[in-house]
């Protein structure tokens, strides 16, 4: 199983969602929850079977428009296995005062320096790796905090080790997302 972090422009995505809502008079989020799938089993279509065919065509058009919104909004992405992402964050965390204790697999713990309390950087290390979003603001703040707190000497040592490629790729992805004010979707 692998993790995909999709980086997208949140402003452009919202504009596309607004246009979708204007055109179809349905909020994009409600449509995404599949609340509008026409079915002959619905009571409404049982009473009005003549509208099922037309509504099904409209639904298919809406589905294609929704897919285009998601496809075109993606600017970059980062792909990694879930386990690898855990270890990557563990490696990066050591550079800024975040320590993982995985000695008990049923009760993993994370320790961090007081200066990280209530920061975007700590939010990055605590964020779910399965789902959810990480805002463009949090990406920018966490990246800036990482650069500020990162031990440069240790970073160079880690880049010389076995996590070299993953660290380089992720830091480039993080920097690009920060510079372009992108938002992340974990999936």
C-alpha positions as CSV (number, residue, x, y, z in Angstrom):
1,X,0.0,0.0,0.0
2,X,1.2,3.4,-0.8
3,X,0.6,7.0,0.2
4,X,-0.1,9.7,-2.4
5,X,0.3,13.3,-1.4
6,X,-1.4,15.4,-4.0
7,X,-0.3,19.1,-4.2
8,X,-2.8,21.4,-5.7
9,X,-3.6,25.1,-5.9
10,X,-6.5,25.6,-3.4
11,X,-7.6,28.9,-5.0
12,X,-7.9,27.4,-8.5
13,X,-9.6,24.4,-7.1
14,X,-12.2,26.5,-5.2
15,X,-12.8,28.6,-8.4
16,X,-13.5,25.3,-10.3
17,X,-15.8,24.1,-7.6
18,X,-17.7,27.4,-7.6
19,X,-18.1,27.1,-11.4
20,X,-19.4,23.6,-11.0
21,X,-21.9,24.8,-8.4
22,X,-23.0,27.7,-10.7
23,X,-23.5,25.4,-13.7
24,X,-25.3,22.5,-11.9
25,X,-26.7,24.3,-8.9
26,X,-25.2,21.6,-6.6
27,X,-22.4,22.1,-4.2
28,X,-19.3,20.1,-5.3
29,X,-18.9,18.5,-1.9
30,X,-22.4,17.1,-1.9
31,X,-22.0,15.8,-5.4
32,X,-18.7,14.1,-4.4
33,X,-20.6,12.2,-1.6
34,X,-22.6,10.5,-4.4
35,X,-25.9,11.9,-3.1
36,X,-27.2,12.4,-6.6
37,X,-26.9,9.1,-8.4
38,X,-30.2,8.5,-10.3
39,X,-31.6,5.0,-9.8
40,X,-34.8,3.4,-11.0
41,X,-35.1,2.1,-7.4
42,X,-35.6,5.7,-6.0
43,X,-39.2,6.5,-5.1
44,X,-39.1,9.6,-7.3
45,X,-38.1,7.7,-10.4
46,X,-40.6,5.0,-9.7
47,X,-43.3,7.7,-9.9
48,X,-41.6,9.5,-12.8
49,X,-39.6,7.0,-14.9
50,X,-39.6,9.4,-17.9
51,X,-37.0,11.6,-16.1
52,X,-34.5,8.8,-15.2
53,X,-32.8,8.7,-18.6
54,X,-32.3,12.5,-18.8
55,X,-31.2,12.7,-15.2
56,X,-28.7,9.9,-15.7
57,X,-27.2,11.7,-18.7
58,X,-26.9,14.9,-16.6
59,X,-25.3,12.9,-13.8
60,X,-22.7,11.4,-16.1
61,X,-21.9,14.9,-17.4
62,X,-21.5,16.1,-13.8
63,X,-19.3,13.2,-12.9
64,X,-16.9,14.0,-15.9
65,X,-16.8,17.6,-14.9
66,X,-16.0,16.6,-11.3
67,X,-13.2,14.4,-12.4
68,X,-11.7,17.2,-14.5
69,X,-11.8,19.5,-11.5
70,X,-9.7,17.0,-9.5
71,X,-7.4,16.0,-12.4
72,X,-6.5,19.5,-13.6
73,X,-6.1,20.9,-10.1
74,X,-3.1,18.6,-9.3
75,X,0.2,20.4,-9.8
76,X,2.5,17.9,-8.3
77,X,2.4,14.7,-6.2
78,X,4.6,12.6,-3.9
79,X,4.3,8.8,-3.8
80,X,5.8,6.6,-1.1
81,X,4.8,3.5,0.9
82,X,3.1,4.1,4.2
83,X,5.9,2.5,6.1
84,X,8.5,4.4,4.2
85,X,6.7,7.7,4.9
86,X,6.7,6.9,8.6
87,X,10.4,6.3,8.6
88,X,11.0,9.4,6.4
89,X,9.2,11.5,8.9
90,X,11.2,9.8,11.7
91,X,14.4,10.7,9.9
92,X,13.3,14.3,9.3
93,X,12.0,14.7,12.8
94,X,15.4,13.8,14.3
95,X,16.7,17.0,12.6
96,X,14.4,19.3,14.4
97,X,13.8,17.7,17.8
98,X,11.0,15.2,17.1
99,X,11.8,11.7,18.3
100,X,9.7,8.6,17.7
101,X,9.6,5.7,20.2
102,X,8.5,2.6,18.3
103,X,9.7,0.1,20.9
104,X,6.1,-0.9,21.6
105,X,4.3,-1.3,18.2
106,X,0.9,-1.2,20.0
107,X,1.7,2.1,21.7
108,X,4.1,4.2,19.6
109,X,5.0,7.5,21.1
110,X,6.4,10.8,19.8
111,X,8.4,13.2,21.8
112,X,9.3,16.7,20.9
113,X,11.0,19.9,22.1
114,X,8.8,22.5,23.8
115,X,9.5,25.0,21.1
116,X,7.5,22.8,18.7
117,X,4.3,22.9,20.8
118,X,1.3,24.3,18.7
119,X,3.4,24.8,15.5
120,X,2.7,23.9,11.9
121,X,5.9,21.8,11.9
122,X,4.6,19.6,14.7
123,X,1.3,19.3,12.9
124,X,3.2,17.9,9.9
125,X,4.8,15.2,12.1
126,X,1.5,14.4,13.8
127,X,-0.7,14.5,10.6
128,X,-2.4,11.3,9.5
129,X,-0.6,9.6,6.7
130,X,-3.9,8.1,5.4
131,X,-6.2,11.0,4.6
132,X,-6.9,14.6,5.2
133,X,-5.5,17.9,3.9
134,X,-2.6,20.1,4.9
135,X,-3.3,23.7,4.1
136,X,-1.0,25.9,2.0
137,X,-0.5,28.1,5.1
138,X,0.6,25.1,7.2
139,X,2.9,23.9,4.4
140,X,4.6,27.3,4.2
141,X,4.9,27.7,8.0
142,X,6.1,24.1,8.6
143,X,8.7,24.3,5.8
144,X,10.0,27.6,7.1
145,X,10.1,26.2,10.7
146,X,11.9,23.1,9.4
147,X,14.6,25.2,7.7
148,X,15.0,27.3,10.8
149,X,15.3,24.4,13.2
150,X,17.0,21.9,11.0
151,X,20.5,20.9,12.0
152,X,22.4,21.3,8.7
153,X,25.2,19.0,9.7
154,X,22.9,16.2,10.6
155,X,20.9,16.8,7.4
156,X,24.0,16.3,5.3
157,X,24.8,13.1,7.2
158,X,21.3,11.8,6.6
159,X,21.5,12.7,2.9
160,X,24.7,10.6,2.7
161,X,22.8,7.6,4.2
162,X,20.3,5.2,2.9
163,X,17.4,7.7,3.0
164,X,19.2,10.1,0.7
165,X,16.8,9.8,-2.2
166,X,13.7,10.0,-0.2
167,X,14.9,13.0,1.8
168,X,16.0,14.9,-1.3
169,X,12.7,14.2,-3.2
170,X,10.5,15.0,-0.3
171,X,12.3,18.3,0.6
172,X,12.1,19.4,-3.1
173,X,8.3,18.5,-3.0
174,X,7.9,20.4,0.3
175,X,9.8,23.5,-1.0
176,X,7.9,23.6,-4.3
177,X,4.6,23.3,-2.4
178,X,5.6,26.1,-0.1
179,X,6.8,28.4,-2.8
180,X,3.8,27.9,-5.0
181,X,1.3,28.1,-2.0
182,X,-0.1,24.6,-2.8
183,X,-2.2,22.5,-0.5
184,X,-1.8,18.8,0.1
185,X,-4.3,16.0,0.0
186,X,-3.2,12.8,1.7
187,X,-4.7,9.7,0.1
